[in-house]
Tab-separated table of C-alpha atoms (C1' of nucleotides) in Angstrom:
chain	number	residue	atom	x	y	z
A	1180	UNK	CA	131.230	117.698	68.690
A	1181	UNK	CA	134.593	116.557	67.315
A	1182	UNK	CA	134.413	114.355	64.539
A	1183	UNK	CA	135.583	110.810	65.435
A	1184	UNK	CA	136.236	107.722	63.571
A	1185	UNK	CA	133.957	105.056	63.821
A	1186	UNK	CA	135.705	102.463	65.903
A	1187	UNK	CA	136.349	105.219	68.622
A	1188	UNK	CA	133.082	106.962	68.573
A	1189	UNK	CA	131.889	102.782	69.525
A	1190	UNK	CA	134.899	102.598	72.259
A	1191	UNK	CA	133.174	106.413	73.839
A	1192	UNK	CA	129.949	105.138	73.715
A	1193	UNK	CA	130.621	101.689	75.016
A	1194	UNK	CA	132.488	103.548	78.233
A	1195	UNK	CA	129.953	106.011	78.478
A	1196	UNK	CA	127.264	103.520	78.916
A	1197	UNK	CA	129.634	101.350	81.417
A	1198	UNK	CA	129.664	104.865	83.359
A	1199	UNK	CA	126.089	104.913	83.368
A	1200	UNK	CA	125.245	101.900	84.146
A	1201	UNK	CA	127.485	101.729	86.956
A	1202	UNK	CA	126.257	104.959	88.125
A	1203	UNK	CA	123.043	104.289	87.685
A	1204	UNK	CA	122.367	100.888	87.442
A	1205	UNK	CA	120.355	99.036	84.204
A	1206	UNK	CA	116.934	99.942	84.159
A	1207	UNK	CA	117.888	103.706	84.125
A	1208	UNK	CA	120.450	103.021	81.304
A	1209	UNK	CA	118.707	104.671	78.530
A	1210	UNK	CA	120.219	105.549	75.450
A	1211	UNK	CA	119.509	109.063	75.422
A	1212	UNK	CA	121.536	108.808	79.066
A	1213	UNK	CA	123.901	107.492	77.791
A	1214	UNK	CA	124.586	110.044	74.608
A	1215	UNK	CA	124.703	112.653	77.035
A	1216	UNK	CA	127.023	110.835	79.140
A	1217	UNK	CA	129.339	110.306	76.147
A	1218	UNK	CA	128.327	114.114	75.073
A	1219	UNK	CA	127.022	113.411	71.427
A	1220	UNK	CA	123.732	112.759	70.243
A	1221	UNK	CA	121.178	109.732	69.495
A	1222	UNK	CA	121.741	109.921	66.025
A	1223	UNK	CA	125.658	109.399	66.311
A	1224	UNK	CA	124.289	106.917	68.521
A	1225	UNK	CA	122.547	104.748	66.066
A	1226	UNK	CA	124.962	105.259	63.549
A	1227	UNK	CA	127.463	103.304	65.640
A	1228	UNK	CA	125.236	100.615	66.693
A	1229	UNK	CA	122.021	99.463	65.307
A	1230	UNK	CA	120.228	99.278	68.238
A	1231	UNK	CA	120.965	99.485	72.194
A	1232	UNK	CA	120.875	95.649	72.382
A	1233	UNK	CA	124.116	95.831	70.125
A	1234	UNK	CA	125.648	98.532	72.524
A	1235	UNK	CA	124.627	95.607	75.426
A	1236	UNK	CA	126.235	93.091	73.278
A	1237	UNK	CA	129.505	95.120	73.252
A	1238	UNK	CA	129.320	96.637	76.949
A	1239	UNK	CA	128.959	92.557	78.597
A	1240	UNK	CA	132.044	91.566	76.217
A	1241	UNK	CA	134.159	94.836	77.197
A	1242	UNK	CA	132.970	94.226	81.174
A	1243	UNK	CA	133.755	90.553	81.465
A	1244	UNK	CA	137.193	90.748	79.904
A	1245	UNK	CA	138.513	93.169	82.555
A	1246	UNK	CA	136.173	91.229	85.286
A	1247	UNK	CA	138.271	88.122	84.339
A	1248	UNK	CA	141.744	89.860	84.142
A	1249	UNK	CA	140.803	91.338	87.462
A	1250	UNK	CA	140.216	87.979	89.053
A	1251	UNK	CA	143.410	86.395	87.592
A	1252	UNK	CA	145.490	89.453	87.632
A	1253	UNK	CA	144.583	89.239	91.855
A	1254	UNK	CA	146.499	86.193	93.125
A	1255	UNK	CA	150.122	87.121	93.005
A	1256	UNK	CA	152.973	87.207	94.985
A	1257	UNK	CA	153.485	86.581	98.673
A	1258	UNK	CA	156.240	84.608	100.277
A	1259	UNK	CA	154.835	81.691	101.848
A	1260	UNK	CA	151.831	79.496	100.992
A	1261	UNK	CA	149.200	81.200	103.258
A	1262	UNK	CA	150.874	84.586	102.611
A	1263	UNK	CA	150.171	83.938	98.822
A	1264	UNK	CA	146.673	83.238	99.608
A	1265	UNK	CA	145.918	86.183	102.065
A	1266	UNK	CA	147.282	88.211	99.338
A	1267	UNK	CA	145.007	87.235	96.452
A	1268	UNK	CA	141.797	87.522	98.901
A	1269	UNK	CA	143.672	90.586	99.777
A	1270	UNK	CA	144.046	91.794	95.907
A	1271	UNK	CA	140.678	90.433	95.292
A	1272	UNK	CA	139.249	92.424	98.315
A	1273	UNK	CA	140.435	96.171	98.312
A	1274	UNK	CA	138.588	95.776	94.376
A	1275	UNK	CA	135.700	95.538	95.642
A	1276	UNK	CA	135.499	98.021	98.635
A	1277	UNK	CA	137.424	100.294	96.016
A	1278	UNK	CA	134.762	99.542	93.230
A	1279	UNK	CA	131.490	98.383	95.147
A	1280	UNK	CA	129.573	99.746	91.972
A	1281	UNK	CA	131.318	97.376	89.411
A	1282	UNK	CA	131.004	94.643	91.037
A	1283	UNK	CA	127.052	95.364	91.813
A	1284	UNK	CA	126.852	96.119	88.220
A	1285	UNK	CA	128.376	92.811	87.379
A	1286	UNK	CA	125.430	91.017	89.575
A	1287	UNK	CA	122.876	92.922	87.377
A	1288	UNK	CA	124.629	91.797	84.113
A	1289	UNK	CA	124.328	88.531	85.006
A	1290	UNK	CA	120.502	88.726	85.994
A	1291	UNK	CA	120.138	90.290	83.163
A	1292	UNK	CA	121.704	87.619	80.474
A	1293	UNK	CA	119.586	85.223	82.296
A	1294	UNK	CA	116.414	86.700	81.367
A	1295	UNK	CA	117.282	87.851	77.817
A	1296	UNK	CA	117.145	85.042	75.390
A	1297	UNK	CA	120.299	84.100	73.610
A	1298	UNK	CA	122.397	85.728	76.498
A	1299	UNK	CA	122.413	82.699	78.860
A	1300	UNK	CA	125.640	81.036	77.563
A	1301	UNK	CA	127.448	84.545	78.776
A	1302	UNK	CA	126.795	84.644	82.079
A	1303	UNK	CA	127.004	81.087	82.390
A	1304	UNK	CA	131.194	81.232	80.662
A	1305	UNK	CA	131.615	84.277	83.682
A	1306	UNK	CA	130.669	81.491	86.501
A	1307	UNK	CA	132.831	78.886	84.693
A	1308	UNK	CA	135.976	81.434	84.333
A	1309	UNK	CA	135.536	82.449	88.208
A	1310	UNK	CA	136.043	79.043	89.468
A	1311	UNK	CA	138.654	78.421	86.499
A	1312	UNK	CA	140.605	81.656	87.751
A	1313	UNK	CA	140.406	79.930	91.531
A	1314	UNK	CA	141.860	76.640	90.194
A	1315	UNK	CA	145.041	78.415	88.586
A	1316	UNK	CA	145.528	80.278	91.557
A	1317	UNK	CA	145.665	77.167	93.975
A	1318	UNK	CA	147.845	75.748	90.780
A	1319	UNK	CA	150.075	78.443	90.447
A	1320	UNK	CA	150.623	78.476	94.045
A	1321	UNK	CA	151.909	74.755	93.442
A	1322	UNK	CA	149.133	74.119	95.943
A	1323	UNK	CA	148.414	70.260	96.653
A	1324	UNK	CA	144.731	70.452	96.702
A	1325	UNK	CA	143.323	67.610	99.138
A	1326	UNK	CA	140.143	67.224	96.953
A	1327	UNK	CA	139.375	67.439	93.432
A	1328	UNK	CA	140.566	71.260	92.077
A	1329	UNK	CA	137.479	71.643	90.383
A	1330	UNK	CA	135.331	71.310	93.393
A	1331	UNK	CA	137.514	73.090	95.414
A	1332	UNK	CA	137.776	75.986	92.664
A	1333	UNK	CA	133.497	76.012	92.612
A	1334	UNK	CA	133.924	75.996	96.457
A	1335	UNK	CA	135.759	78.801	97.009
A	1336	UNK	CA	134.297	80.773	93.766
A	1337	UNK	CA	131.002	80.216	94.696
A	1338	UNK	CA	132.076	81.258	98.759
A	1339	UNK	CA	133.987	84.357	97.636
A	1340	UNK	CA	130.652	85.753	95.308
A	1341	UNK	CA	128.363	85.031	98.352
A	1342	UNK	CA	130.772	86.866	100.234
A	1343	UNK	CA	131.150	89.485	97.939
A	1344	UNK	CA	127.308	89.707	97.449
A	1345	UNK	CA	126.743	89.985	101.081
A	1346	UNK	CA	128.924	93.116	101.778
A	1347	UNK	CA	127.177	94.645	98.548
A	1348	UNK	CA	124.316	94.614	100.528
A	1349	UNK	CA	125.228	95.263	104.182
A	1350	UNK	CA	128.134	96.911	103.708
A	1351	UNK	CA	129.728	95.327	106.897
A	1352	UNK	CA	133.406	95.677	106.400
A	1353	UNK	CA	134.050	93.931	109.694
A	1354	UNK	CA	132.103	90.882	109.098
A	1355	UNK	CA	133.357	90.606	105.458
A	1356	UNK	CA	137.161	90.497	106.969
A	1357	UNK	CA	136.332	88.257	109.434
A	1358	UNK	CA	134.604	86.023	107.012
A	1359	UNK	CA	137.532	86.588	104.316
A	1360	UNK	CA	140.349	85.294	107.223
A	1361	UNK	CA	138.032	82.421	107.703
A	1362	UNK	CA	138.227	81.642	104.041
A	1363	UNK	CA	141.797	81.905	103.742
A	1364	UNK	CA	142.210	80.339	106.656
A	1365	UNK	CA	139.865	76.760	105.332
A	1366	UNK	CA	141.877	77.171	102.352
A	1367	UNK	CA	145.428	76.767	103.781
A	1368	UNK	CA	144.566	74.126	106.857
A	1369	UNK	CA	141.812	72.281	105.182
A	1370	UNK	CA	141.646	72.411	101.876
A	1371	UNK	CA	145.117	72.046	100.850
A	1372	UNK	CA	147.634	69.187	102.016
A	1373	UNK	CA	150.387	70.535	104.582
A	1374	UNK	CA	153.460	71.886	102.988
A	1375	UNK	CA	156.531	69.912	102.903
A	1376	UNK	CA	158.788	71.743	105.509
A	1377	UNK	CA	162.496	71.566	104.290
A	1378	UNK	CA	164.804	70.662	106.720
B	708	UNK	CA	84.729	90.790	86.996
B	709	UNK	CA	83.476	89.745	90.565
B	710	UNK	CA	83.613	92.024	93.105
B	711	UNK	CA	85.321	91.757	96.286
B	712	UNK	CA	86.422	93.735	98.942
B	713	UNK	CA	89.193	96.044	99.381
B	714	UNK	CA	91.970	94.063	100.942
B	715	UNK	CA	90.992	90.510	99.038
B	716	UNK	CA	91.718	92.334	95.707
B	717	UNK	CA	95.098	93.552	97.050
B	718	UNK	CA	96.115	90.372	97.782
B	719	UNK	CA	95.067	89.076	94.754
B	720	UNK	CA	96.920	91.751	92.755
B	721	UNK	CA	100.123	90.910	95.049
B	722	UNK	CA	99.736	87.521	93.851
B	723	UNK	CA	99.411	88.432	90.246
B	724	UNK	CA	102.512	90.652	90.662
B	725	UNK	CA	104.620	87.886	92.304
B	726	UNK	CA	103.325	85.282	89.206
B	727	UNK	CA	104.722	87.599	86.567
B	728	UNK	CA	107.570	88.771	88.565
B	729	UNK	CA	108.498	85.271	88.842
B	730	UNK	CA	107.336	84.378	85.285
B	731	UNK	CA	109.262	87.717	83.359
B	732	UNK	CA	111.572	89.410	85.512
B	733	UNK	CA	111.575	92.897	87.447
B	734	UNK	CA	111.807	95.006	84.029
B	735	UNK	CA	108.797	93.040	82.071
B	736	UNK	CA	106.538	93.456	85.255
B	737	UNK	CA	103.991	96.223	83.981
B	738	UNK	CA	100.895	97.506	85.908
B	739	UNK	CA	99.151	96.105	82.367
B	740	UNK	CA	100.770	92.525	83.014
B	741	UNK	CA	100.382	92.339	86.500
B	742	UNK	CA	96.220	93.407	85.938
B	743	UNK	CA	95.999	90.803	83.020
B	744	UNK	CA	97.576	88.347	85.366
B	745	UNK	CA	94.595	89.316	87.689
B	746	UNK	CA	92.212	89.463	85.082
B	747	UNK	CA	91.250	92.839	86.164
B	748	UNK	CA	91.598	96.365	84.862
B	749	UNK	CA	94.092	99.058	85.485
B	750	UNK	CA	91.625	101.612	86.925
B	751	UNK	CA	91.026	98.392	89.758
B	752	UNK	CA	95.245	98.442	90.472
B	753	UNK	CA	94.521	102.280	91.190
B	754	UNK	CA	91.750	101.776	93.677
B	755	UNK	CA	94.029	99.629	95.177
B	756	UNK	CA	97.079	101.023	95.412
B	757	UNK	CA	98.434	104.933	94.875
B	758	UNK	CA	101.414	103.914	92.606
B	759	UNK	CA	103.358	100.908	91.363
B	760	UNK	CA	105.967	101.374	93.906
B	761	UNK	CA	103.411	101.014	96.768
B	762	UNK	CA	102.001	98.037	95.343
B	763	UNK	CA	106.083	96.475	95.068
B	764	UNK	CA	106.248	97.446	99.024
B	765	UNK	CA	103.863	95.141	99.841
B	766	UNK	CA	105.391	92.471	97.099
B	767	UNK	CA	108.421	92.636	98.862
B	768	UNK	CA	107.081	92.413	102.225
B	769	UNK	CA	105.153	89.162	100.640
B	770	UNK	CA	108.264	87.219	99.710
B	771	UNK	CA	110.775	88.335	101.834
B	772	UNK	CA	108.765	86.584	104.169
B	773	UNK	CA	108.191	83.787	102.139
B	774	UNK	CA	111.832	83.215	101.760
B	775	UNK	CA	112.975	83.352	105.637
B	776	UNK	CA	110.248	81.532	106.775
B	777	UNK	CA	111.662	78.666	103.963
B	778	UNK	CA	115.466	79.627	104.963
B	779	UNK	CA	113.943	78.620	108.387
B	780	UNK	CA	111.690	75.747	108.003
B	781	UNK	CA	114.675	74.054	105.677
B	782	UNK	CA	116.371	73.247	108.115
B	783	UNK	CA	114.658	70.401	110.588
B	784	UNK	CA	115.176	66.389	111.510
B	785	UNK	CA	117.707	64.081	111.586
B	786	UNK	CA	119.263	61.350	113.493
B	787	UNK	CA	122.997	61.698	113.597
B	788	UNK	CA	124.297	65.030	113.609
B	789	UNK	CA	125.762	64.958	110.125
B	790	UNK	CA	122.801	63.594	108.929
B	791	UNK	CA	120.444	66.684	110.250
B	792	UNK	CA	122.981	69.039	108.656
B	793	UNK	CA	123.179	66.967	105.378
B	794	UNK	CA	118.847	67.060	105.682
B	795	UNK	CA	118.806	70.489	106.052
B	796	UNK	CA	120.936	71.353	102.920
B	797	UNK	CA	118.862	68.891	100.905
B	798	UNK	CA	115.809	70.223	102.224
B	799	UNK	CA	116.810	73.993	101.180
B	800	UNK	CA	118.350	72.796	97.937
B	801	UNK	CA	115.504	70.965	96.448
B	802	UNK	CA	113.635	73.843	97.125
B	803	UNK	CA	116.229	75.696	94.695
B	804	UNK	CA	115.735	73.114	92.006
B	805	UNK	CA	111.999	72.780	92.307
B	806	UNK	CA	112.174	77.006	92.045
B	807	UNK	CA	114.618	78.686	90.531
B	808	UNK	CA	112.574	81.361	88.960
B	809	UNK	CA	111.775	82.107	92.447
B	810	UNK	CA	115.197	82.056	93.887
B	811	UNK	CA	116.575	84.048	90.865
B	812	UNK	CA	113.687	86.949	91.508
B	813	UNK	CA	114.980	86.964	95.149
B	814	UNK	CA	118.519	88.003	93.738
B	815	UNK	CA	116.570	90.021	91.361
B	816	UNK	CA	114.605	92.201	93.929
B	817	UNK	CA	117.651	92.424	96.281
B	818	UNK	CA	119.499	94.484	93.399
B	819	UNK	CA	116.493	96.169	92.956
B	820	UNK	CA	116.214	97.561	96.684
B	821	UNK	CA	119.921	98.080	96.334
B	822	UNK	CA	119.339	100.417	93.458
B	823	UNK	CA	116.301	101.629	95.037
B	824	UNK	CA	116.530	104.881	97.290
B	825	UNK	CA	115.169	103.650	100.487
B	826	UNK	CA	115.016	100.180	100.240
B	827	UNK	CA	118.588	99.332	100.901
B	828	UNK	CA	117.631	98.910	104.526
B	829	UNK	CA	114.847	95.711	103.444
B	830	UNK	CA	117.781	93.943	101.203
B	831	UNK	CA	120.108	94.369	104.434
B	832	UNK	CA	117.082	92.640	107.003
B	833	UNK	CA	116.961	89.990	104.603
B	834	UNK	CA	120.841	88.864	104.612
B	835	UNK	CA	120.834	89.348	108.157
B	836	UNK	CA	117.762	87.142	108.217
B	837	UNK	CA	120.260	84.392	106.228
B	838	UNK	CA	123.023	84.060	108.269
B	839	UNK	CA	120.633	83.799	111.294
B	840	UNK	CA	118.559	81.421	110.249
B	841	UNK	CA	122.013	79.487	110.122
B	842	UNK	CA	122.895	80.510	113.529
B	843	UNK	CA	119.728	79.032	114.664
B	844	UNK	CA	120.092	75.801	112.698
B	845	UNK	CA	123.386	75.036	113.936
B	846	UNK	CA	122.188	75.676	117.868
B	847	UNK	CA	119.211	73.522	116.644
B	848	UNK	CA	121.504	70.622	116.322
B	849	UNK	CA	122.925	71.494	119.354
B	850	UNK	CA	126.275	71.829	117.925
B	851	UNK	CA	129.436	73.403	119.278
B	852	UNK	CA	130.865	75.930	117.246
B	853	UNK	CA	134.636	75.574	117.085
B	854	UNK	CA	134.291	79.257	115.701
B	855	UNK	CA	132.437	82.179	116.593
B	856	UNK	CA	128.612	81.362	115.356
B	857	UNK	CA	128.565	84.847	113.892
B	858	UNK	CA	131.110	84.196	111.735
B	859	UNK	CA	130.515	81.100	110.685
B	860	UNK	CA	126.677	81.707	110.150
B	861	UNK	CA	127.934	84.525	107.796
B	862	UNK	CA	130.314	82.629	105.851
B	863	UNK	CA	127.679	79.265	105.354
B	864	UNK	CA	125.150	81.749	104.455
B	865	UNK	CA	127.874	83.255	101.856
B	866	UNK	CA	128.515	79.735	100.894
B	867	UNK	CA	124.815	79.022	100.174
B	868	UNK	CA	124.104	81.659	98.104
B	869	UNK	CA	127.029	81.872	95.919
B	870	UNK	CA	126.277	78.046	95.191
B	871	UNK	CA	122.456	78.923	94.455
B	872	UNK	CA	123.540	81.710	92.264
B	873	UNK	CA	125.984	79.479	90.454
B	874	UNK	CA	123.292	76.861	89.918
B	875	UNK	CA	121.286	79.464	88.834
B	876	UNK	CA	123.789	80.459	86.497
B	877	UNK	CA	125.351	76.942	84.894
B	878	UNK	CA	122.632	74.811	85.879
B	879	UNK	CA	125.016	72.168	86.654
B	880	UNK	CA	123.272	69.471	88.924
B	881	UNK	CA	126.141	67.179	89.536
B	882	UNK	CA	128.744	70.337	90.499
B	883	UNK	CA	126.239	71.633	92.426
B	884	UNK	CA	125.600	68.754	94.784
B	885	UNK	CA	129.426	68.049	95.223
B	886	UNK	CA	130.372	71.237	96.109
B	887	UNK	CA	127.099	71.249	98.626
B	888	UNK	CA	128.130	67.874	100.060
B	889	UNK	CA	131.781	69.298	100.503
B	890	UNK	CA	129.933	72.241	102.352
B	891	UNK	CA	128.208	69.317	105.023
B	892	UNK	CA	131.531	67.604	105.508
B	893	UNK	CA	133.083	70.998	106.302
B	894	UNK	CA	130.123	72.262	108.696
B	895	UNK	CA	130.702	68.653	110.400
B	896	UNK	CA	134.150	67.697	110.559
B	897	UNK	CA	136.188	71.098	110.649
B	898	UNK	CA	133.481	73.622	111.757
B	899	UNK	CA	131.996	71.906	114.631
B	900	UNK	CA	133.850	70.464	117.332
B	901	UNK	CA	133.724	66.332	117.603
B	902	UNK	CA	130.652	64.980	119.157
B	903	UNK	CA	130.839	63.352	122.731
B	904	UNK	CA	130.792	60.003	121.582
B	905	UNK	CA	128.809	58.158	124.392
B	906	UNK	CA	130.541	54.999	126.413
C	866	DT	C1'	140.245	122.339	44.143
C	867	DA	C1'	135.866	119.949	43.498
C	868	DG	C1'	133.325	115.905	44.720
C	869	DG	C1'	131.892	112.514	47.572
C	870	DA	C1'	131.887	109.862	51.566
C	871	DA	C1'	132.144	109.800	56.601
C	872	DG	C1'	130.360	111.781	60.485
C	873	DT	C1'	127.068	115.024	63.024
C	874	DA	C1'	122.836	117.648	64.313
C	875	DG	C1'	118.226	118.156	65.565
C	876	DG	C1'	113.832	116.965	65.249
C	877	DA	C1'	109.981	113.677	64.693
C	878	DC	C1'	107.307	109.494	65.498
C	879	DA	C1'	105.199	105.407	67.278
C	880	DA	C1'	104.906	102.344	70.973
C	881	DA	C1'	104.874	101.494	75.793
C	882	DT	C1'	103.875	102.829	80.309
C	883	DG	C1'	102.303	104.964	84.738
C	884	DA	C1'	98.742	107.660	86.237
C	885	DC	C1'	94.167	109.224	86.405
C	886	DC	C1'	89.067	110.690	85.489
C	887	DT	C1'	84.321	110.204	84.704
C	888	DG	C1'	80.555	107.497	84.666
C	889	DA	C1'	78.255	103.033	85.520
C	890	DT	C1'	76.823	99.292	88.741
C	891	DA	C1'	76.389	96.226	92.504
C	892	DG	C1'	75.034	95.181	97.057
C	893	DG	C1'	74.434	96.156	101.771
C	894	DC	C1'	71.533	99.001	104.916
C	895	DG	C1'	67.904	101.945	106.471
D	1008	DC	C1'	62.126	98.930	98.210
D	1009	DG	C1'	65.325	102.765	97.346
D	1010	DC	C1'	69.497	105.036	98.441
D	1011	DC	C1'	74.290	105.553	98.726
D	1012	DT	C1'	78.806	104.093	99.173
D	1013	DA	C1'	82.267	100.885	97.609
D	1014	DT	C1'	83.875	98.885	93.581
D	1015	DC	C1'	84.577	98.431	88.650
D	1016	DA	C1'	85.035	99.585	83.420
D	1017	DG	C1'	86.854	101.943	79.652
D	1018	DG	C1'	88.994	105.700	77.821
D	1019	DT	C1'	92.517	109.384	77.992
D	1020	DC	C1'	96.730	112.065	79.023
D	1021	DA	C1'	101.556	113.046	79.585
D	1022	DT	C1'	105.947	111.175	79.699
D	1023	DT	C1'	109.585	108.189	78.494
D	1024	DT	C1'	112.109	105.554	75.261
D	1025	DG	C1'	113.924	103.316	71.170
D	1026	DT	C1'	114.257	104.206	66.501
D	1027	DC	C1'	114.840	106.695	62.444
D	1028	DC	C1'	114.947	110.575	58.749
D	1029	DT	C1'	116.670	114.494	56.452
D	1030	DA	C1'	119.723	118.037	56.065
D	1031	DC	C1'	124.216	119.873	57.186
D	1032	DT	C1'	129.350	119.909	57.883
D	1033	DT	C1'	133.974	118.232	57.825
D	1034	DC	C1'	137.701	115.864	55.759
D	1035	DC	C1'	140.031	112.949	52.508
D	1036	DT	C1'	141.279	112.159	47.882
D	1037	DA	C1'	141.427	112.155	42.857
DNA sequence: TAGGAAGTAGGACAAATGACCTGATAGGCG
DNA sequence: CGCCTATCAGGTCATTTGTCCTACTTCCTA
């Protein structure tokens, strides 16, 4: 193998194991998968991390960054009000039916800080960012929620993972759609007050 | 130990499993745990059963009918309309906060069938089981649908279990029961079409 | 250019785990 | 009562998995 400085030997092995483990899902994450994954051996392995629980440790940090970014990087543009919101359901959307195996892995991660000790707070500042991410979209639309934002952003946060979860497991893209319009459709006639139309 | 017949020391294995399932997690339940749970021996599990996996069949033939059967039952009496629907939420939800260890092994074992070759069709049955069950409750209450009762079983069901898995998550009792009482005033004032108030 | 540190290689080891085997024993049935 | 089948006990084996150790090589630097 080509020799490597540290830090980027840790970035390989940190996206090897994110390969793995979205390939293969948790349990079969094994170190020794992962070295071959990454092409090097276990003891480069364990003389960039300690132990796999530190590889975990950097993995969950590396995959919730980009989960976040994702989720605020998905409402953008659109013309009008509605059109903004179909679009970042839209953004949102083609994600996951592009990457069904990230976002299943995400699931896992979070099962997974709940039943390791000392890992509770990080799943728990995911949940908090999702709904966060839904209140600065409704914001940034300049959105005039009708209830409070923060039960509207758990609302739809909480809808769009259920959602999310539910075409992970039936893979109905139909259904999903149909469900998705609904959604967008609660948002813009229900949930927020009716735009002020200009003369 | 006592002895007992073939199928009573199944079940009682099953039950073992489902305690330390519950108790652990998926990845801590070992054919040694489950057996010490029972207070039996490993070469007893292999009378029983061929191989760990057959004894998980039955485990999650156990609780998946647990957990419709509950998704079902939840849902009962009331006088007003709004008040059955508002019952039927509390009746599920304090079910959640009474168990989350089961409720979080539920999301647990539906990754697991997910990951699972061959099981993907069980995790599938039970979703479709969800959005039934609120099919049923809403033609229970004798409600119109102003939407198709497909899609709007599919997107409460959604609704449900992303705010389960977010109480899960942030154990937050007071977010939880707003956003669940904003879920009951959307299922009766913009879901359902206005009852026929009598003269 | 020599020395030393940074990085790599391969093997080894103990613990955990699923699977299984042989012999003992209980308890119904003739 | 005595047999014989169903049930149980304990030990054992092979595999997997995380961890680590020692020796080797490359590369920077004084």
């Amino acid at each position: 193998m080509a020799r490597m400085p540290l830090a980027q030997r840790r970035q390989q092995l940190v996206d090897a194991a994110i390969a793995v483990l979205t390939r293969d899902g948790v349990p079969k994450t094994t170190t020794r998968a992962i070295v071959a994954e990454a092409g090097t051996s276990l003891s480069v392995f364990h003389y960039c991390f300690d132990s796999k629980q530190e590889l975990l440790d950097a993995v969950i940090k590396a995959l919730v960054n980009t989960t976040v970014d994702l989720a605020e990087a998905s409402f953008e543009a659109g013309a009008t009000r509605k059109e903004m919101v179909r679009a970042g359901l839209e953004a949102y959307w083609s994600h996951v039916v592009a990457n069904p195996d990230h976002h299943l892995l995400t699931y896992e991660l979070t099962q997974y800080c709940l039943r390791t000790p000392g890992y509770a707070e990080v799943a728990r500042q995911q949940y908090e960012h999702y709904s966060h991410a839904f209140i600065a979209l409704l914001d940034g639309i300049g959105a005039k929620p009708a209830l409070p934002p923060e039960v509207m952003g758990r609302y739809l946060a909480a809808l769009i993972d259920g959602i999310t979860l539910d075409w992970l497991v039936r893979r109905d893209d139909r259904s999903a759609r149909q469900v998705l319009d609904l959604m967008a459709q609660q948002i813009d006639e229900v949930m927020l007050l009716p735009e002020s139309t200009p003369a």
